[in-house]
Amino acid sequence: MRILLIGGTGTIGTAVRKELAPRHEIVVVGRTKGDLKCDIASESSLKQMYEQAGSFDAVIVAAGNVHFAPLEKMSSEQFKIGLNDKLMGQVNAVLIGQHYIQDKGSFTLTGGILSHDPIKTGCSASTVNAALEGFVRAAAIELPRGIRINLVSPTVLKESMSTYESYFRGFVPVEASRAALAYSKSVEGLQTGQIYSATL
Amino acid sequence: MRILLIGGTGTIGTAVRKELAPRHEIVVVGRTKGDLKCDIASESSLKQMYEQAGSFDAVIVAAGNVHFAPLEKMSSEQFKIGLNDKLMGQVNAVLIGQHYIQDKGSFTLTGGILSHDPIKTGCSASTVNAALEGFVRAAAIELPRGIRINLVSPTVLKESMSTYESYFRGFVPVEASRAALAYSKSVEGLQTGQIYSATL
């Protein structure tokens, strides 16, 4: 398969590339570096990336920003950062990409454990991650031409614990290579509308 | 209790008012009519409404618009209608309202069955309803002063079936008076962070 890996230079993206590269052609898409450039928060950037990509069988998105702040101090503008970036960036990757992807292709998006296991300052992240689960369940039943869609919902990564451990006390971290298996299952399997937790 | 009922003139709002009015003081908030006026899609309108409301113990939101369209034809702008209205309208009702509500007060928001049971043309609605579930789970653990928050997730209403039945084939509709009981449980009970389905 030829796979567009958006966020392919990040911690998860690098692990996904390592998992899939032996068996597939990986096109790394990054905001500032990679085979192709794309900022998923921009519709025109997404469209331009798809125009340049040539034929492809799968899209993986492992990118997206969300703002963390205490609920009491969270402004509407701060809350919307995640809606415009991690949520609408991935939604638009599908809304636009459905017109470019090959028959029987697949989209694999990235949510996260906070959808059901919230932490302090994470109410926007919980909202965005849960939203992506709802989107994937709904998009799966409408996508034409045998196109599939799944979500990977990872817990905090071992590789990120030095930065985030004070937020994720008591969470069992997983290695990025474990999370990468969930992307493999989505891309190389046949299921659709699934939420693949990568928490154990 | 003194309860602000946003969307108090709609089908659900009217049923909630009937359920709660015998035991509580209900302030009906509508977009164009009611004791107070408010368009939840506008932050300034929400703030003005709270400034005018005086002291209150509970907020119920039974309002919010979402755009329905086939996934293949859904534009990013159409998708965002629900994010700005039904989602951010209710999120802002909490982000702003938390600074006005009494100690041990409660917020009760409205999602819907499509979060987990999607229909054709409903991918934005599924996204918004799932997002609200994630928000409520997360906000519940951060709200101060004993303030609670829950979500009511109703299925299609019997009273709305004449308009929506072609979208909801095979769904078991419930009467608005049944849905109203879930709002009563949220406001008059003590639980927080709950999703109360009103589907049976």
mmCIF file of C-alpha atoms in Angstrom:
data_model
loop_
_atom_site.group_PDB
_atom_site.id
_atom_site.type_symbol
_atom_site.label_atom_id
_atom_site.label_comp_id
_atom_site.label_asym_id
_atom_site.label_seq_id
_atom_site.Cartn_x
_atom_site.Cartn_y
_atom_site.Cartn_z
ATOM 1 C CA MET A 1 0.000 0.000 0.000
ATOM 2 C CA ARG A 2 0.932 3.628 -0.421
ATOM 3 C CA ILE A 3 0.214 5.372 2.913
ATOM 4 C CA LEU A 4 0.097 9.091 3.709
ATOM 5 C CA LEU A 5 1.348 9.491 7.271
ATOM 6 C CA ILE A 6 0.329 12.941 8.510
ATOM 7 C CA GLY A 7 2.318 13.789 11.616
ATOM 8 C CA GLY A 8 4.913 11.307 10.450
ATOM 9 C CA THR A 9 7.783 13.097 12.182
ATOM 10 C CA GLY A 10 6.244 13.057 15.690
ATOM 11 C CA THR A 11 6.691 10.451 18.433
ATOM 12 C CA ILE A 12 3.743 8.307 17.340
ATOM 13 C CA GLY A 13 4.349 8.985 13.643
ATOM 14 C CA THR A 14 7.939 7.802 13.862
ATOM 15 C CA ALA A 15 6.861 4.566 15.558
ATOM 16 C CA VAL A 16 4.090 4.010 13.003
ATOM 17 C CA ARG A 17 6.580 4.504 10.188
ATOM 18 C CA LYS A 18 8.919 1.948 11.731
ATOM 19 C CA GLU A 19 6.042 -0.557 12.029
ATOM 20 C CA LEU A 20 4.650 -0.104 8.510
ATOM 21 C CA ALA A 21 7.665 0.805 6.356
ATOM 22 C CA PRO A 22 8.899 -2.807 5.922
ATOM 23 C CA ARG A 23 5.632 -3.707 4.166
ATOM 24 C CA HIS A 24 4.384 -0.446 2.583
ATOM 25 C CA GLU A 25 5.412 2.779 0.880
ATOM 26 C CA ILE A 26 5.161 5.542 3.490
ATOM 27 C CA VAL A 27 4.774 9.190 2.465
ATOM 28 C CA VAL A 28 5.727 11.271 5.488
ATOM 29 C CA VAL A 29 3.657 14.452 5.827
ATOM 30 C CA GLY A 30 4.794 17.045 8.359
ATOM 31 C CA ARG A 31 3.999 20.635 9.193
ATOM 32 C CA THR A 32 7.513 21.824 8.456
ATOM 33 C CA LYS A 33 9.413 18.758 7.208
ATOM 34 C CA GLY A 34 8.736 15.463 5.442
ATOM 35 C CA ASP A 35 8.060 14.249 1.888
ATOM 36 C CA LEU A 36 5.050 16.581 1.783
ATOM 37 C CA LYS A 37 4.156 19.596 3.929
ATOM 38 C CA CYS A 38 0.720 20.126 5.469
ATOM 39 C CA ASP A 39 -0.875 22.037 8.341
ATOM 40 C CA ILE A 40 -4.088 20.097 9.028
ATOM 41 C CA ALA A 41 -5.636 23.172 10.656
ATOM 42 C CA SER A 42 -5.774 24.743 7.185
ATOM 43 C CA GLU A 43 -8.273 23.400 4.632
ATOM 44 C CA SER A 44 -6.303 24.821 1.734
ATOM 45 C CA SER A 45 -3.101 23.206 3.012
ATOM 46 C CA LEU A 46 -4.882 19.830 3.214
ATOM 47 C CA LYS A 47 -6.280 20.219 -0.290
ATOM 48 C CA GLN A 48 -2.897 21.169 -1.700
ATOM 49 C CA MET A 49 -1.279 18.178 0.024
ATOM 50 C CA TYR A 50 -3.831 15.754 -1.450
ATOM 51 C CA GLU A 51 -3.368 17.309 -4.905
ATOM 52 C CA GLN A 52 0.382 16.712 -4.661
ATOM 53 C CA ALA A 53 0.199 13.253 -3.110
ATOM 54 C CA GLY A 54 -0.608 11.176 -6.169
ATOM 55 C CA SER A 55 -2.429 7.871 -5.705
ATOM 56 C CA PHE A 56 -2.747 6.534 -2.142
ATOM 57 C CA ASP A 57 -4.519 3.732 -0.291
ATOM 58 C CA ALA A 58 -4.461 4.917 3.308
ATOM 59 C CA VAL A 59 -4.255 8.095 5.370
ATOM 60 C CA ILE A 60 -3.022 8.062 8.953
ATOM 61 C CA VAL A 61 -3.304 11.243 11.001
ATOM 62 C CA ALA A 62 -1.134 11.401 14.107
ATOM 63 C CA ALA A 63 -1.222 15.165 14.572
ATOM 64 C CA GLY A 64 -3.291 17.785 16.337
ATOM 65 C CA ASN A 65 -3.038 20.378 19.073
ATOM 66 C CA VAL A 66 -5.271 20.976 22.078
ATOM 67 C CA HIS A 67 -5.021 23.612 24.818
ATOM 68 C CA PHE A 68 -4.774 22.517 28.460
ATOM 69 C CA ALA A 69 -6.028 24.880 31.170
ATOM 70 C CA PRO A 70 -8.009 24.676 34.408
ATOM 71 C CA LEU A 71 -11.767 24.686 33.718
ATOM 72 C CA GLU A 72 -12.213 27.773 35.895
ATOM 73 C CA LYS A 73 -9.794 29.754 33.726
ATOM 74 C CA MET A 74 -10.498 28.177 30.307
ATOM 75 C CA SER A 75 -11.736 30.777 27.829
ATOM 76 C CA SER A 76 -13.933 29.963 24.879
ATOM 77 C CA GLU A 77 -11.048 30.905 22.555
ATOM 78 C CA GLN A 78 -8.649 28.544 24.327
ATOM 79 C CA PHE A 79 -11.248 25.784 24.247
ATOM 80 C CA LYS A 80 -11.705 26.229 20.484
ATOM 81 C CA ILE A 81 -7.996 25.672 19.719
ATOM 82 C CA GLY A 82 -8.511 21.910 19.927
ATOM 83 C CA LEU A 83 -11.759 22.079 17.953
ATOM 84 C CA ASN A 84 -10.068 23.913 15.097
ATOM 85 C CA ASP A 85 -6.829 21.909 15.145
ATOM 86 C CA LYS A 86 -7.009 18.320 16.435
ATOM 87 C CA LEU A 87 -10.748 17.890 15.718
ATOM 88 C CA MET A 88 -11.495 19.832 12.513
ATOM 89 C CA GLY A 89 -8.003 19.119 11.163
ATOM 90 C CA GLN A 90 -8.714 15.390 11.237
ATOM 91 C CA VAL A 91 -12.360 15.789 10.160
ATOM 92 C CA ASN A 92 -11.235 17.859 7.181
ATOM 93 C CA ALA A 93 -8.551 15.290 6.346
ATOM 94 C CA VAL A 94 -11.497 12.923 5.806
ATOM 95 C CA LEU A 95 -14.054 15.332 4.285
ATOM 96 C CA ILE A 96 -11.487 16.416 1.704
ATOM 97 C CA GLY A 97 -9.499 13.188 1.442
ATOM 98 C CA GLN A 98 -12.569 11.000 0.694
ATOM 99 C CA HIS A 99 -12.542 12.496 -2.812
ATOM 100 C CA TYR A 100 -8.885 11.521 -3.441
ATOM 101 C CA ILE A 101 -8.370 8.150 -1.722
ATOM 102 C CA GLN A 102 -8.417 4.858 -3.671
ATOM 103 C CA ASP A 103 -11.358 2.426 -3.520
ATOM 104 C CA LYS A 104 -11.215 0.292 -0.338
ATOM 105 C CA GLY A 105 -8.785 2.793 1.178
ATOM 106 C CA SER A 106 -8.717 3.649 4.869
ATOM 107 C CA PHE A 107 -8.482 6.631 7.198
ATOM 108 C CA THR A 108 -6.970 6.170 10.658
ATOM 109 C CA LEU A 109 -7.378 9.095 13.046
ATOM 110 C CA THR A 110 -5.927 9.724 16.508
ATOM 111 C CA GLY A 111 -7.955 10.412 19.651
ATOM 112 C CA GLY A 112 -6.817 9.648 23.162
ATOM 113 C CA ILE A 113 -7.618 8.118 26.528
ATOM 114 C CA LEU A 114 -8.902 11.405 27.980
ATOM 115 C CA SER A 115 -12.210 10.917 26.158
ATOM 116 C CA HIS A 116 -13.264 8.571 28.958
ATOM 117 C CA ASP A 117 -10.573 9.049 31.613
ATOM 118 C CA PRO A 118 -10.338 12.802 32.246
ATOM 119 C CA ILE A 119 -7.563 14.706 34.001
ATOM 120 C CA LYS A 120 -7.248 18.164 35.544
ATOM 121 C CA THR A 121 -6.933 20.894 32.858
ATOM 122 C CA GLY A 122 -7.998 18.414 30.145
ATOM 123 C CA CYS A 123 -11.641 19.285 29.487
ATOM 124 C CA SER A 124 -10.970 20.510 25.944
ATOM 125 C CA ALA A 125 -8.889 17.404 25.173
ATOM 126 C CA SER A 126 -11.616 15.124 26.548
ATOM 127 C CA THR A 127 -14.170 16.915 24.392
ATOM 128 C CA VAL A 128 -12.060 16.672 21.226
ATOM 129 C CA ASN A 129 -11.131 13.016 21.746
ATOM 130 C CA ALA A 130 -14.743 12.018 22.416
ATOM 131 C CA ALA A 131 -15.862 14.049 19.387
ATOM 132 C CA LEU A 132 -13.455 12.108 17.171
ATOM 133 C CA GLU A 133 -14.920 8.826 18.420
ATOM 134 C CA GLY A 134 -18.407 9.986 17.454
ATOM 135 C CA PHE A 135 -17.193 11.200 14.081
ATOM 136 C CA VAL A 136 -15.487 7.902 13.245
ATOM 137 C CA ARG A 137 -18.536 5.831 14.216
ATOM 138 C CA ALA A 138 -20.751 8.009 12.006
ATOM 139 C CA ALA A 139 -18.417 8.479 9.030
ATOM 140 C CA ALA A 140 -17.851 4.703 8.851
ATOM 141 C CA ILE A 141 -21.462 4.055 7.807
ATOM 142 C CA GLU A 142 -21.461 6.699 5.061
ATOM 143 C CA LEU A 143 -18.064 6.412 3.378
ATOM 144 C CA PRO A 144 -18.509 5.098 -0.195
ATOM 145 C CA ARG A 145 -16.437 2.703 -2.348
ATOM 146 C CA GLY A 146 -15.456 0.387 0.508
ATOM 147 C CA ILE A 147 -13.492 3.132 2.232
ATOM 148 C CA ARG A 148 -12.945 2.429 5.945
ATOM 149 C CA ILE A 149 -12.252 4.636 8.962
ATOM 150 C CA ASN A 150 -11.025 3.869 12.495
ATOM 151 C CA LEU A 151 -9.665 5.768 15.474
ATOM 152 C CA VAL A 152 -6.634 4.928 17.573
ATOM 153 C CA SER A 153 -7.034 6.087 21.168
ATOM 154 C CA PRO A 154 -3.659 5.892 22.909
ATOM 155 C CA THR A 155 -2.894 6.515 26.538
ATOM 156 C CA VAL A 156 0.135 8.637 27.479
ATOM 157 C CA LEU A 157 3.351 7.386 25.872
ATOM 158 C CA LYS A 158 6.414 6.266 27.804
ATOM 159 C CA GLU A 159 8.463 8.494 25.519
ATOM 160 C CA SER A 160 6.396 11.545 26.608
ATOM 161 C CA MET A 161 6.253 10.833 30.347
ATOM 162 C CA SER A 162 9.147 13.125 31.215
ATOM 163 C CA THR A 163 7.091 16.041 29.894
ATOM 164 C CA TYR A 164 3.586 14.993 30.950
ATOM 165 C CA GLU A 165 3.961 12.777 34.014
ATOM 166 C CA SER A 166 2.649 15.397 36.437
ATOM 167 C CA TYR A 167 -0.642 15.445 34.492
ATOM 168 C CA PHE A 168 -0.902 11.658 34.170
ATOM 169 C CA ARG A 169 -0.163 10.385 37.698
ATOM 170 C CA GLY A 170 -1.303 6.799 38.036
ATOM 171 C CA PHE A 171 -1.749 6.202 34.301
ATOM 172 C CA VAL A 172 0.065 3.181 32.840
ATOM 173 C CA PRO A 173 2.099 4.549 29.921
ATOM 174 C CA VAL A 174 2.693 2.504 26.758
ATOM 175 C CA GLU A 175 5.570 2.605 24.346
ATOM 176 C CA ALA A 176 4.971 4.323 21.003
ATOM 177 C CA SER A 177 5.755 0.995 19.328
ATOM 178 C CA ARG A 178 2.704 -0.503 21.128
ATOM 179 C CA ALA A 179 0.490 2.354 19.926
ATOM 180 C CA ALA A 180 1.835 1.796 16.411
ATOM 181 C CA LEU A 181 0.325 -1.713 16.401
ATOM 182 C CA ALA A 182 -3.160 -0.198 16.663
ATOM 183 C CA TYR A 183 -2.480 1.819 13.488
ATOM 184 C CA SER A 184 -1.291 -1.365 11.785
ATOM 185 C CA LYS A 185 -4.516 -3.135 12.782
ATOM 186 C CA SER A 186 -6.600 -0.301 11.346
ATOM 187 C CA VAL A 187 -4.693 0.022 8.067
ATOM 188 C CA GLU A 188 -3.924 -3.653 7.434
ATOM 189 C CA GLY A 189 -7.164 -5.120 8.836
ATOM 190 C CA LEU A 190 -10.671 -4.867 7.418
ATOM 191 C CA GLN A 191 -12.717 -3.412 10.269
ATOM 192 C CA THR A 192 -14.366 -0.004 10.134
ATOM 193 C CA GLY A 193 -15.938 2.380 12.674
ATOM 194 C CA GLN A 194 -13.714 0.987 15.444
ATOM 195 C CA ILE A 195 -12.034 2.718 18.374
ATOM 196 C CA TYR A 196 -8.742 0.934 18.995
ATOM 197 C CA SER A 197 -7.508 1.672 22.500
ATOM 198 C CA ALA A 198 -3.759 1.492 22.934
ATOM 199 C CA THR A 199 -3.699 1.414 26.721
ATOM 200 C CA LEU A 200 -2.181 -1.942 27.605
ATOM 201 C CA MET B 1 -34.621 25.645 43.493
ATOM 202 C CA ARG B 2 -34.456 28.486 41.005
ATOM 203 C CA ILE B 3 -33.702 26.916 37.590
ATOM 204 C CA LEU B 4 -32.664 28.602 34.337
ATOM 205 C CA LEU B 5 -34.204 26.572 31.508
ATOM 206 C CA ILE B 6 -32.431 27.521 28.270
ATOM 207 C CA GLY B 7 -34.481 26.312 25.322
ATOM 208 C CA GLY B 8 -37.482 26.366 27.614
ATOM 209 C CA THR B 9 -39.933 26.983 24.782
ATOM 210 C CA GLY B 10 -38.929 23.955 22.644
ATOM 211 C CA THR B 11 -40.421 20.463 22.689
ATOM 212 C CA ILE B 12 -38.077 19.120 25.369
ATOM 213 C CA GLY B 13 -37.998 22.428 27.247
ATOM 214 C CA THR B 14 -41.763 22.519 27.519
ATOM 215 C CA ALA B 15 -41.851 18.969 28.898
ATOM 216 C CA VAL B 16 -39.055 19.738 31.375
ATOM 217 C CA ARG B 17 -40.926 22.807 32.556
ATOM 218 C CA LYS B 18 -44.080 20.737 33.126
ATOM 219 C CA GLU B 19 -42.061 18.167 35.126
ATOM 220 C CA LEU B 20 -40.165 20.638 37.308
ATOM 221 C CA ALA B 21 -42.517 23.626 37.698
ATOM 222 C CA PRO B 22 -44.624 22.050 40.490
ATOM 223 C CA ARG B 23 -41.551 21.893 42.738
ATOM 224 C CA HIS B 24 -39.252 24.706 41.558
ATOM 225 C CA GLU B 25 -39.120 28.242 40.201
ATOM 226 C CA ILE B 26 -38.432 27.963 36.456
ATOM 227 C CA VAL B 27 -36.948 30.884 34.507
ATOM 228 C CA VAL B 28 -37.656 30.192 30.833
ATOM 229 C CA VAL B 29 -34.838 31.353 28.538
ATOM 230 C CA GLY B 30 -35.521 31.409 24.799
ATOM 231 C CA ARG B 31 -33.863 32.785 21.704
ATOM 232 C CA THR B 32 -36.808 35.053 20.884
ATOM 233 C CA LYS B 33 -39.292 34.589 23.736
ATOM 234 C CA GLY B 34 -39.355 33.653 27.418
ATOM 235 C CA ASP B 35 -38.601 35.322 30.759
ATOM 236 C CA LEU B 36 -35.067 36.021 29.505
ATOM 237 C CA LYS B 37 -33.646 36.061 25.963
ATOM 238 C CA CYS B 38 -30.421 34.309 24.977
ATOM 239 C CA ASP B 39 -28.740 32.944 21.864
ATOM 240 C CA ILE B 40 -26.303 30.348 23.225
ATOM 241 C CA ALA B 41 -24.174 30.615 20.070
ATOM 242 C CA SER B 42 -23.166 34.113 21.258
ATOM 243 C CA GLU B 43 -20.848 34.447 24.261
ATOM 244 C CA SER B 44 -21.968 38.020 24.895
ATOM 245 C CA SER B 45 -25.618 36.952 24.828
ATOM 246 C CA LEU B 46 -24.882 34.226 27.395
ATOM 247 C CA LYS B 47 -23.002 36.640 29.624
ATOM 248 C CA GLN B 48 -25.783 39.217 29.443
ATOM 249 C CA MET B 49 -28.373 36.548 30.288
ATOM 250 C CA TYR B 50 -26.421 35.421 33.374
ATOM 251 C CA GLU B 51 -26.000 39.045 34.481
ATOM 252 C CA GLN B 52 -29.763 39.546 34.285
ATOM 253 C CA ALA B 53 -30.749 36.202 35.799
ATOM 254 C CA GLY B 54 -30.167 36.951 39.481
ATOM 255 C CA SER B 55 -29.405 34.045 41.824
ATOM 256 C CA PHE B 56 -29.931 30.510 40.470
ATOM 257 C CA ASP B 57 -29.255 26.926 41.529
ATOM 258 C CA ALA B 58 -29.424 25.040 38.244
ATOM 259 C CA VAL B 59 -29.011 25.553 34.506
ATOM 260 C CA ILE B 60 -30.652 23.244 31.989
ATOM 261 C CA VAL B 61 -29.750 23.633 28.317
ATOM 262 C CA ALA B 62 -32.165 22.043 25.861
ATOM 263 C CA ALA B 63 -31.101 24.008 22.800
ATOM 264 C CA GLY B 64 -28.618 23.766 19.963
ATOM 265 C CA ASN B 65 -28.487 23.444 16.183
ATOM 266 C CA VAL B 66 -26.566 20.980 14.028
ATOM 267 C CA HIS B 67 -26.410 20.678 10.232
ATOM 268 C CA PHE B 68 -27.418 17.397 8.572
ATOM 269 C CA ALA B 69 -25.910 16.512 5.179
ATOM 270 C CA PRO B 70 -24.480 13.460 3.412
ATOM 271 C CA LEU B 71 -20.818 12.925 4.333
ATOM 272 C CA GLU B 72 -19.812 13.121 0.685
ATOM 273 C CA LYS B 73 -21.287 16.621 0.381
ATOM 274 C CA MET B 74 -20.623 17.941 3.878
ATOM 275 C CA SER B 75 -18.422 21.033 3.797
ATOM 276 C CA SER B 76 -16.183 22.096 6.645
ATOM 277 C CA GLU B 77 -18.373 25.177 7.151
ATOM 278 C CA GLN B 78 -21.543 23.081 7.393
ATOM 279 C CA PHE B 79 -19.817 20.708 9.800
ATOM 280 C CA LYS B 80 -18.791 23.618 12.042
ATOM 281 C CA ILE B 81 -22.380 24.865 12.487
ATOM 282 C CA GLY B 82 -22.956 22.236 15.165
ATOM 283 C CA LEU B 83 -19.568 22.890 16.779
ATOM 284 C CA ASN B 84 -20.324 26.592 17.124
ATOM 285 C CA ASP B 85 -23.965 26.221 18.150
ATOM 286 C CA LYS B 86 -24.953 22.999 19.955
ATOM 287 C CA LEU B 87 -21.416 22.224 21.227
ATOM 288 C CA MET B 88 -19.764 25.574 22.030
ATOM 289 C CA GLY B 89 -23.133 27.081 23.011
ATOM 290 C CA GLN B 90 -23.467 24.516 25.793
ATOM 291 C CA VAL B 91 -19.761 24.542 26.676
ATOM 292 C CA ASN B 92 -19.881 28.336 27.006
ATOM 293 C CA ALA B 93 -23.051 28.093 29.103
ATOM 294 C CA VAL B 94 -20.833 26.203 31.585
ATOM 295 C CA LEU B 95 -17.530 28.105 31.145
ATOM 296 C CA ILE B 96 -19.357 31.401 31.753
ATOM 297 C CA GLY B 97 -22.100 30.106 34.024
ATOM 298 C CA GLN B 98 -19.697 28.481 36.530
ATOM 299 C CA HIS B 99 -18.866 31.971 37.765
ATOM 300 C CA TYR B 100 -22.529 32.852 38.446
ATOM 301 C CA ILE B 101 -24.189 29.651 39.713
ATOM 302 C CA GLN B 102 -24.794 29.024 43.426
ATOM 303 C CA ASP B 103 -22.691 26.586 45.494
ATOM 304 C CA LYS B 104 -23.835 22.972 44.910
ATOM 305 C CA GLY B 105 -25.645 24.079 41.770
ATOM 306 C CA SER B 106 -25.925 21.925 38.656
ATOM 307 C CA PHE B 107 -25.617 22.122 34.890
ATOM 308 C CA THR B 108 -27.627 19.724 32.722
ATOM 309 C CA LEU B 109 -26.736 19.667 29.032
ATOM 310 C CA THR B 110 -28.380 17.921 26.090
ATOM 311 C CA GLY B 111 -26.650 15.475 23.741
ATOM 312 C CA GLY B 112 -28.397 12.730 21.812
ATOM 313 C CA ILE B 113 -28.470 9.088 20.785
ATOM 314 C CA LEU B 114 -26.519 9.712 17.558
ATOM 315 C CA SER B 115 -23.271 9.833 19.567
ATOM 316 C CA HIS B 116 -23.278 6.025 19.541
ATOM 317 C CA ASP B 117 -26.036 5.118 17.073
ATOM 318 C CA PRO B 118 -25.303 7.051 13.877
ATOM 319 C CA ILE B 119 -27.635 7.705 10.954
ATOM 320 C CA LYS B 120 -27.144 8.804 7.348
ATOM 321 C CA THR B 121 -26.367 12.573 7.098
ATOM 322 C CA GLY B 122 -25.701 12.705 10.860
ATOM 323 C CA CYS B 123 -21.906 12.733 11.133
ATOM 324 C CA SER B 124 -21.762 16.276 12.505
ATOM 325 C CA ALA B 125 -24.516 15.489 15.026
ATOM 326 C CA SER B 126 -22.719 12.309 16.130
ATOM 327 C CA THR B 127 -19.520 14.301 16.580
ATOM 328 C CA VAL B 128 -21.200 17.051 18.604
ATOM 329 C CA ASN B 129 -23.168 14.665 20.835
ATOM 330 C CA ALA B 130 -20.087 12.549 21.567
ATOM 331 C CA ALA B 131 -18.074 15.722 22.241
ATOM 332 C CA LEU B 132 -20.627 16.821 24.829
ATOM 333 C CA GLU B 133 -20.299 13.460 26.601
ATOM 334 C CA GLY B 134 -16.526 13.914 26.819
ATOM 335 C CA PHE B 135 -16.932 17.486 28.041
ATOM 336 C CA VAL B 136 -19.353 16.522 30.803
ATOM 337 C CA ARG B 137 -17.148 13.677 32.054
ATOM 338 C CA ALA B 138 -14.165 16.039 32.220
ATOM 339 C CA ALA B 139 -15.884 19.160 33.562
ATOM 340 C CA ALA B 140 -17.437 17.114 36.373
ATOM 341 C CA ILE B 141 -14.057 16.470 38.008
ATOM 342 C CA GLU B 142 -12.970 20.125 37.897
ATOM 343 C CA LEU B 143 -16.070 22.129 38.796
ATOM 344 C CA PRO B 144 -15.562 23.807 42.205
ATOM 345 C CA ARG B 145 -17.928 24.492 45.141
ATOM 346 C CA GLY B 146 -19.852 21.223 44.807
ATOM 347 C CA ILE B 147 -21.196 22.211 41.402
ATOM 348 C CA ARG B 148 -22.392 19.213 39.388
ATOM 349 C CA ILE B 149 -22.817 18.552 35.649
ATOM 350 C CA ASN B 150 -24.634 15.820 33.706
ATOM 351 C CA LEU B 151 -25.785 15.192 30.154
ATOM 352 C CA VAL B 152 -29.169 13.979 28.985
ATOM 353 C CA SER B 153 -28.909 11.937 25.786
ATOM 354 C CA PRO B 154 -32.395 11.478 24.348
ATOM 355 C CA THR B 155 -33.414 9.429 21.355
ATOM 356 C CA VAL B 156 -35.818 10.883 18.787
ATOM 357 C CA LEU B 157 -39.015 12.185 20.379
ATOM 358 C CA LYS B 158 -42.495 10.916 19.522
ATOM 359 C CA GLU B 159 -43.547 14.541 19.160
ATOM 360 C CA SER B 160 -40.874 15.073 16.447
ATOM 361 C CA MET B 161 -41.398 11.849 14.507
ATOM 362 C CA SER B 162 -43.625 13.428 11.864
ATOM 363 C CA THR B 163 -40.694 15.639 10.867
ATOM 364 C CA TYR B 164 -37.792 13.232 11.366
ATOM 365 C CA GLU B 165 -39.148 9.707 10.895
ATOM 366 C CA SER B 166 -37.475 9.183 7.515
ATOM 367 C CA TYR B 167 -34.080 9.727 9.197
ATOM 368 C CA PHE B 168 -34.851 7.550 12.232
ATOM 369 C CA ARG B 169 -36.349 4.384 10.728
ATOM 370 C CA GLY B 170 -36.292 1.597 13.274
ATOM 371 C CA PHE B 171 -35.567 3.844 16.252
ATOM 372 C CA VAL B 172 -37.954 3.547 19.211
ATOM 373 C CA PRO B 173 -39.133 7.097 19.911
ATOM 374 C CA VAL B 174 -39.866 8.314 23.450
ATOM 375 C CA GLU B 175 -42.284 10.965 24.633
ATOM 376 C CA ALA B 176 -40.808 14.302 25.676
ATOM 377 C CA SER B 177 -42.279 13.679 29.128
ATOM 378 C CA ARG B 178 -40.005 10.588 29.422
ATOM 379 C CA ALA B 179 -36.960 12.626 28.409
ATOM 380 C CA ALA B 180 -37.956 15.231 30.992
ATOM 381 C CA LEU B 181 -37.495 12.654 33.766
ATOM 382 C CA ALA B 182 -33.774 12.436 32.916
ATOM 383 C CA TYR B 183 -33.460 16.198 33.475
ATOM 384 C CA SER B 184 -35.270 15.815 36.795
ATOM 385 C CA LYS B 185 -32.813 13.076 37.829
ATOM 386 C CA SER B 186 -29.868 15.314 36.964
ATOM 387 C CA VAL B 187 -31.185 18.446 38.702
ATOM 388 C CA GLU B 188 -32.844 16.848 41.709
ATOM 389 C CA GLY B 189 -30.327 14.004 42.248
ATOM 390 C CA LEU B 190 -26.754 14.224 43.465
ATOM 391 C CA GLN B 191 -24.758 12.446 40.744
ATOM 392 C CA THR B 192 -22.233 14.218 38.540
ATOM 393 C CA GLY B 193 -20.401 13.391 35.301
ATOM 394 C CA GLN B 194 -23.257 11.121 34.192
ATOM 395 C CA ILE B 195 -24.732 10.508 30.749
ATOM 396 C CA TYR B 196 -28.448 9.865 31.236
ATOM 397 C CA SER B 197 -29.850 8.085 28.199
ATOM 398 C CA ALA B 198 -33.530 8.701 27.559
ATOM 399 C CA THR B 199 -34.084 5.896 25.076
ATOM 400 C CA LEU B 200 -36.583 3.572 26.756
#
